[in-house]
Amino acid sequence: APPSPFLEPTSRTAPNTLAIISLSKEHYQPITLQESIGAVDGYAEGVTLNTRFGSFPHSTLLDIPWGSQVRASVVDTGSRGRKRRRDQVEDEETPTSNQDDGNDTPTSAPAKKAIAASSGFIYVLRPTPELWTSSLPHRTQVVYTPDYSYVLQRIRARPGTRIIEAGAGSGSFTHASARAVYSGYPGSDADARGKVFSFEFHEPRFEKMDAEIKQHSLQGIVQVTHRDVYDEGFLINGKSPKASAVFLDLPAPWEALHHLARRKTLKGGKLDENPGDWDSPLDPNKSAHICTFSPCIEQVTRTVTELRTLGWTDIDMVEIAHRRFNVIRDRAGVNIPSEKGFSAQPADVAEAVKKLKSDLKRTQDFHKAQTSQPVSDTSESKMDVDESTPESNTGDSNKTEDPLWLQGRLVHRTENDLKTHTSYLVFAILPREWDEAAEEAALAKWPCGG
Ligand code: SAM
């Protein structure tokens, strides 16, 4: 298999490889670059990426340095091109440039049209797990970069680590963990190479993941298995994957934990009297580090109980709160560039004061409205209402006559708060097993106990 673009960076784009197209700051699209058979110097476009910012024949995206900016094509694109030109005539006044470099100022209508056809541009980016997470086709909820970066360092994923992951879902965590464990050096001992053992019980999702892993040339690092891990655990063809790191993003992680013991254990922690030739999926010579990822605190409680029962130690829980801060310069009053240098102009100051006053009034009106309204009965706001409070808003119309304190608890939070909570992360460690034989072996190796 060719080297994976996620693991072995190249400097230029090439045919039959994945590229992540940046259409705008927040909008990425994955494409497989294809050789454009029939694309002859601008007369036929061959395989083309069509976007609302223009058309980009793949021939213009190939054999260029990763990160290049590419302008939309001005080639006659046949019937689709005619439709595009019609669209552009319709919104002639709307600039079509997606990233404002501010230089395109058409004057005449034909000039406007010509420039509109070519003013959009894209960036062609080399695939990374972060960009894949931002652009992948969502089949499930996914683990985002702030969470998986933290998780991977806490479960000690590094080159050579063997990770168990369930469920695979959309493969966001899978790609990040593949890069973390990739040890890279050619000819290395296969058993010493890092590996991700990924499990998924939903058949179409498993099929899609399996195909994607092959398309991305990750099959040497990632092995996807179609499996219900609650029932069947984590062995591969009856053999141990010898993992030292585990990540469970499952609705009921506690149902799978008894399969991650050192000796065959039944759910609830009782040792299985008839282990047969069962092998532990964990590496016997290393401590195992686990993380479970659950959106609700009730799931956390059940997981922690089961972890304790099964002998895991150092149990703790973390929530990653990822906030984006928009840093801008305030133009009110100071440092406004003018012909005479950096100083405030009276007209600008008056404008800024007017805007501040109107913002202040809007904020005051908003707070007034908030304090005079009961909690609305949306599913989102319900999540925060204490359901044990009998006074919670039930939608009963008689309640509107009640005093305010009886009409329900006031709840308000920002949209931001809703979006940033993804899940609670539970971490724990299962020490390696130690017995007399291990002690003797250690003493033989390090007689002074060093
Ligand atoms: N971590 C993934 C990512 O970053 O893209 C998302 C995982 S998604 C939230 C949870 C997945 O677990 C789903 O695809 C679901 O089908 C799978 N799943 C649920 N129960 C399972 C089970 N018993 N065995 C294996 N997979 C299971």
PDB file of N, CA and C and ligand atoms in Angstrom, residues 136 139-144 148 165-174 199-202 205 227-231 247 249-252 293, ligand 1:
ATOM      1  N   LEU A 136     -14.867  15.372   7.866  1.00  0.00           N
ATOM      2  CA  LEU A 136     -15.315  13.993   7.586  1.00  0.00           C
ATOM      3  C   LEU A 136     -16.831  13.902   7.485  1.00  0.00           C
ATOM      4  N   ARG A 139     -21.255  10.180  10.500  1.00  0.00           N
ATOM      5  CA  ARG A 139     -22.230   9.093  10.591  1.00  0.00           C
ATOM      6  C   ARG A 139     -22.743   9.004  12.015  1.00  0.00           C
ATOM      7  N   THR A 140     -22.000   9.606  12.938  1.00  0.00           N
ATOM      8  CA  THR A 140     -22.356   9.594  14.367  1.00  0.00           C
ATOM      9  C   THR A 140     -21.841  10.899  14.957  1.00  0.00           C
ATOM     10  N   GLN A 141     -22.080  11.095  16.253  1.00  0.00           N
ATOM     11  CA  GLN A 141     -21.352  12.140  16.981  1.00  0.00           C
ATOM     12  C   GLN A 141     -19.876  11.789  16.911  1.00  0.00           C
ATOM     13  N   VAL A 142     -19.014  12.765  16.879  1.00  0.00           N
ATOM     14  CA  VAL A 142     -17.591  12.423  16.819  1.00  0.00           C
ATOM     15  C   VAL A 142     -16.848  13.034  18.003  1.00  0.00           C
ATOM     16  N   VAL A 143     -15.644  12.524  18.245  1.00  0.00           N
ATOM     17  CA  VAL A 143     -14.773  13.122  19.256  1.00  0.00           C
ATOM     18  C   VAL A 143     -13.976  14.220  18.556  1.00  0.00           C
ATOM     19  N   TYR A 144     -13.983  15.425  19.139  1.00  0.00           N
ATOM     20  CA  TYR A 144     -13.302  16.553  18.514  1.00  0.00           C
ATOM     21  C   TYR A 144     -11.870  16.695  19.030  1.00  0.00           C
ATOM     22  N   TYR A 148      -9.744  14.708  21.952  1.00  0.00           N
ATOM     23  CA  TYR A 148      -8.853  13.569  21.681  1.00  0.00           C
ATOM     24  C   TYR A 148      -7.387  13.901  21.939  1.00  0.00           C
ATOM     25  N   GLU A 165     -10.054   0.550  20.656  1.00  0.00           N
ATOM     26  CA  GLU A 165     -11.041   1.632  20.553  1.00  0.00           C
ATOM     27  C   GLU A 165     -12.411   1.053  20.197  1.00  0.00           C
ATOM     28  N   ALA A 166     -13.465   1.481  20.920  1.00  0.00           N
ATOM     29  CA  ALA A 166     -14.835   1.068  20.548  1.00  0.00           C
ATOM     30  C   ALA A 166     -15.791   2.180  20.979  1.00  0.00           C
ATOM     31  N   GLY A 167     -16.898   2.513  20.185  1.00  0.00           N
ATOM     32  CA  GLY A 167     -17.047   2.116  18.832  1.00  0.00           C
ATOM     33  C   GLY A 167     -16.305   3.085  17.904  1.00  0.00           C
ATOM     34  N   ALA A 168     -16.114   2.577  16.723  1.00  0.00           N
ATOM     35  CA  ALA A 168     -15.355   3.335  15.734  1.00  0.00           C
ATOM     36  C   ALA A 168     -16.126   4.565  15.239  1.00  0.00           C
ATOM     37  N   GLY A 169     -17.459   4.440  15.137  1.00  0.00           N
ATOM     38  CA  GLY A 169     -18.316   5.567  14.726  1.00  0.00           C
ATOM     39  C   GLY A 169     -17.907   6.131  13.383  1.00  0.00           C
ATOM     40  N   SER A 170     -17.540   7.415  13.353  1.00  0.00           N
ATOM     41  CA  SER A 170     -17.172   8.072  12.097  1.00  0.00           C
ATOM     42  C   SER A 170     -15.667   8.088  11.887  1.00  0.00           C
ATOM     43  N   GLY A 171     -14.908   7.540  12.843  1.00  0.00           N
ATOM     44  CA  GLY A 171     -13.467   7.404  12.647  1.00  0.00           C
ATOM     45  C   GLY A 171     -12.657   8.637  12.999  1.00  0.00           C
ATOM     46  N   SER A 172     -13.254   9.602  13.685  1.00  0.00           N
ATOM     47  CA  SER A 172     -12.498  10.802  14.036  1.00  0.00           C
ATOM     48  C   SER A 172     -11.373  10.444  15.014  1.00  0.00           C
ATOM     49  N   PHE A 173     -11.726   9.774  16.119  1.00  0.00           N
ATOM     50  CA  PHE A 173     -10.700   9.374  17.095  1.00  0.00           C
ATOM     51  C   PHE A 173      -9.712   8.401  16.461  1.00  0.00           C
ATOM     52  N   THR A 174     -10.209   7.523  15.592  1.00  0.00           N
ATOM     53  CA  THR A 174      -9.347   6.503  14.981  1.00  0.00           C
ATOM     54  C   THR A 174      -8.171   7.137  14.243  1.00  0.00           C
ATOM     55  N   PHE A 199     -13.371  -1.317  17.066  1.00  0.00           N
ATOM     56  CA  PHE A 199     -14.531  -2.216  17.010  1.00  0.00           C
ATOM     57  C   PHE A 199     -15.794  -1.406  16.768  1.00  0.00           C
ATOM     58  N   GLU A 200     -16.671  -1.950  15.902  1.00  0.00           N
ATOM     59  CA  GLU A 200     -17.929  -1.252  15.586  1.00  0.00           C
ATOM     60  C   GLU A 200     -18.999  -2.310  15.315  1.00  0.00           C
ATOM     61  N   PHE A 201     -20.167  -2.190  15.981  1.00  0.00           N
ATOM     62  CA  PHE A 201     -21.180  -3.238  15.778  1.00  0.00           C
ATOM     63  C   PHE A 201     -22.228  -2.886  14.725  1.00  0.00           C
ATOM     64  N   HIS A 202     -22.290  -1.618  14.302  1.00  0.00           N
ATOM     65  CA  HIS A 202     -23.281  -1.208  13.304  1.00  0.00           C
ATOM     66  C   HIS A 202     -22.686  -1.530  11.932  1.00  0.00           C
ATOM     67  N   ARG A 205     -21.825   1.193   9.238  1.00  0.00           N
ATOM     68  CA  ARG A 205     -20.733   2.055   9.721  1.00  0.00           C
ATOM     69  C   ARG A 205     -19.403   1.310   9.677  1.00  0.00           C
ATOM     70  N   ARG A 227     -18.115  -6.014  15.446  1.00  0.00           N
ATOM     71  CA  ARG A 227     -18.276  -6.754  16.711  1.00  0.00           C
ATOM     72  C   ARG A 227     -19.158  -5.993  17.694  1.00  0.00           C
ATOM     73  N   ASP A 228     -20.013  -6.718  18.423  1.00  0.00           N
ATOM     74  CA  ASP A 228     -20.680  -6.141  19.596  1.00  0.00           C
ATOM     75  C   ASP A 228     -19.773  -6.415  20.788  1.00  0.00           C
ATOM     76  N   VAL A 229     -19.091  -5.397  21.265  1.00  0.00           N
ATOM     77  CA  VAL A 229     -18.075  -5.626  22.300  1.00  0.00           C
ATOM     78  C   VAL A 229     -18.690  -5.922  23.663  1.00  0.00           C
ATOM     79  N   TYR A 230     -19.969  -5.560  23.887  1.00  0.00           N
ATOM     80  CA  TYR A 230     -20.589  -5.899  25.180  1.00  0.00           C
ATOM     81  C   TYR A 230     -20.639  -7.417  25.333  1.00  0.00           C
ATOM     82  N   ASP A 231     -21.004  -8.088  24.231  1.00  0.00           N
ATOM     83  CA  ASP A 231     -21.156  -9.552  24.305  1.00  0.00           C
ATOM     84  C   ASP A 231     -19.847 -10.274  24.038  1.00  0.00           C
ATOM     85  N   PHE A 247      -9.812   3.161  24.674  1.00  0.00           N
ATOM     86  CA  PHE A 247     -10.730   4.305  24.609  1.00  0.00           C
ATOM     87  C   PHE A 247     -12.120   3.778  24.260  1.00  0.00           C
ATOM     88  N   ASP A 249     -15.933   4.850  23.502  1.00  0.00           N
ATOM     89  CA  ASP A 249     -16.962   5.854  23.213  1.00  0.00           C
ATOM     90  C   ASP A 249     -18.219   5.064  22.861  1.00  0.00           C
ATOM     91  N   LEU A 250     -18.862   4.540  23.913  1.00  0.00           N
ATOM     92  CA  LEU A 250     -20.004   3.631  23.764  1.00  0.00           C
ATOM     93  C   LEU A 250     -21.147   4.143  24.636  1.00  0.00           C
ATOM     94  N   PRO A 251     -22.391   3.804  24.294  1.00  0.00           N
ATOM     95  CA  PRO A 251     -23.493   4.255  25.152  1.00  0.00           C
ATOM     96  C   PRO A 251     -23.418   3.656  26.566  1.00  0.00           C
ATOM     97  N   ALA A 252     -22.896   2.445  26.729  1.00  0.00           N
ATOM     98  CA  ALA A 252     -22.848   1.812  28.058  1.00  0.00           C
ATOM     99  C   ALA A 252     -21.476   1.169  28.272  1.00  0.00           C
ATOM    100  N   PHE A 293     -15.813   7.828  27.419  1.00  0.00           N
ATOM    101  CA  PHE A 293     -16.290   9.134  26.939  1.00  0.00           C
ATOM    102  C   PHE A 293     -17.818   9.096  26.961  1.00  0.00           C
TER     103      PHE A 293
HETATM  104  N1  SAM B   1     -15.460   7.905  18.648  1.00  0.00           N
HETATM  105  C1  SAM B   1     -16.140   7.927  17.365  1.00  0.00           C
HETATM  106  C2  SAM B   1     -15.582   9.069  16.505  1.00  0.00           C
HETATM  107  O1  SAM B   1     -14.743   9.848  17.015  1.00  0.00           O
HETATM  108  O2  SAM B   1     -15.959   9.170  15.347  1.00  0.00           O
HETATM  109  C3  SAM B   1     -17.640   8.060  17.530  1.00  0.00           C
HETATM  110  C4  SAM B   1     -18.259   6.900  18.252  1.00  0.00           C
HETATM  111  S1  SAM B   1     -20.014   6.919  18.191  1.00  0.00           S
HETATM  112  C5  SAM B   1     -20.455   8.148  19.306  1.00  0.00           C
HETATM  113  C6  SAM B   1     -20.428   5.438  19.063  1.00  0.00           C
HETATM  114  C7  SAM B   1     -20.336   4.213  18.187  1.00  0.00           C
HETATM  115  O3  SAM B   1     -20.381   3.061  19.028  1.00  0.00           O
HETATM  116  C8  SAM B   1     -21.485   4.086  17.208  1.00  0.00           C
HETATM  117  O4  SAM B   1     -21.001   4.024  15.901  1.00  0.00           O
HETATM  118  C9  SAM B   1     -22.159   2.780  17.602  1.00  0.00           C
HETATM  119  O5  SAM B   1     -22.636   2.044  16.500  1.00  0.00           O
HETATM  120  C10 SAM B   1     -21.029   2.040  18.313  1.00  0.00           C
HETATM  121  N2  SAM B   1     -21.474   1.041  19.296  1.00  0.00           N
HETATM  122  C11 SAM B   1     -22.492   1.149  20.180  1.00  0.00           C
HETATM  123  N3  SAM B   1     -22.585   0.017  20.922  1.00  0.00           N
HETATM  124  C12 SAM B   1     -21.612  -0.818  20.497  1.00  0.00           C
HETATM  125  C13 SAM B   1     -21.202  -2.131  20.864  1.00  0.00           C
HETATM  126  N4  SAM B   1     -21.858  -2.827  21.802  1.00  0.00           N
HETATM  127  N5  SAM B   1     -20.143  -2.693  20.241  1.00  0.00           N
HETATM  128  C14 SAM B   1     -19.485  -1.998  19.260  1.00  0.00           C
HETATM  129  N6  SAM B   1     -19.837  -0.744  18.856  1.00  0.00           N
HETATM  130  C15 SAM B   1     -20.889  -0.169  19.458  1.00  0.00           C
END
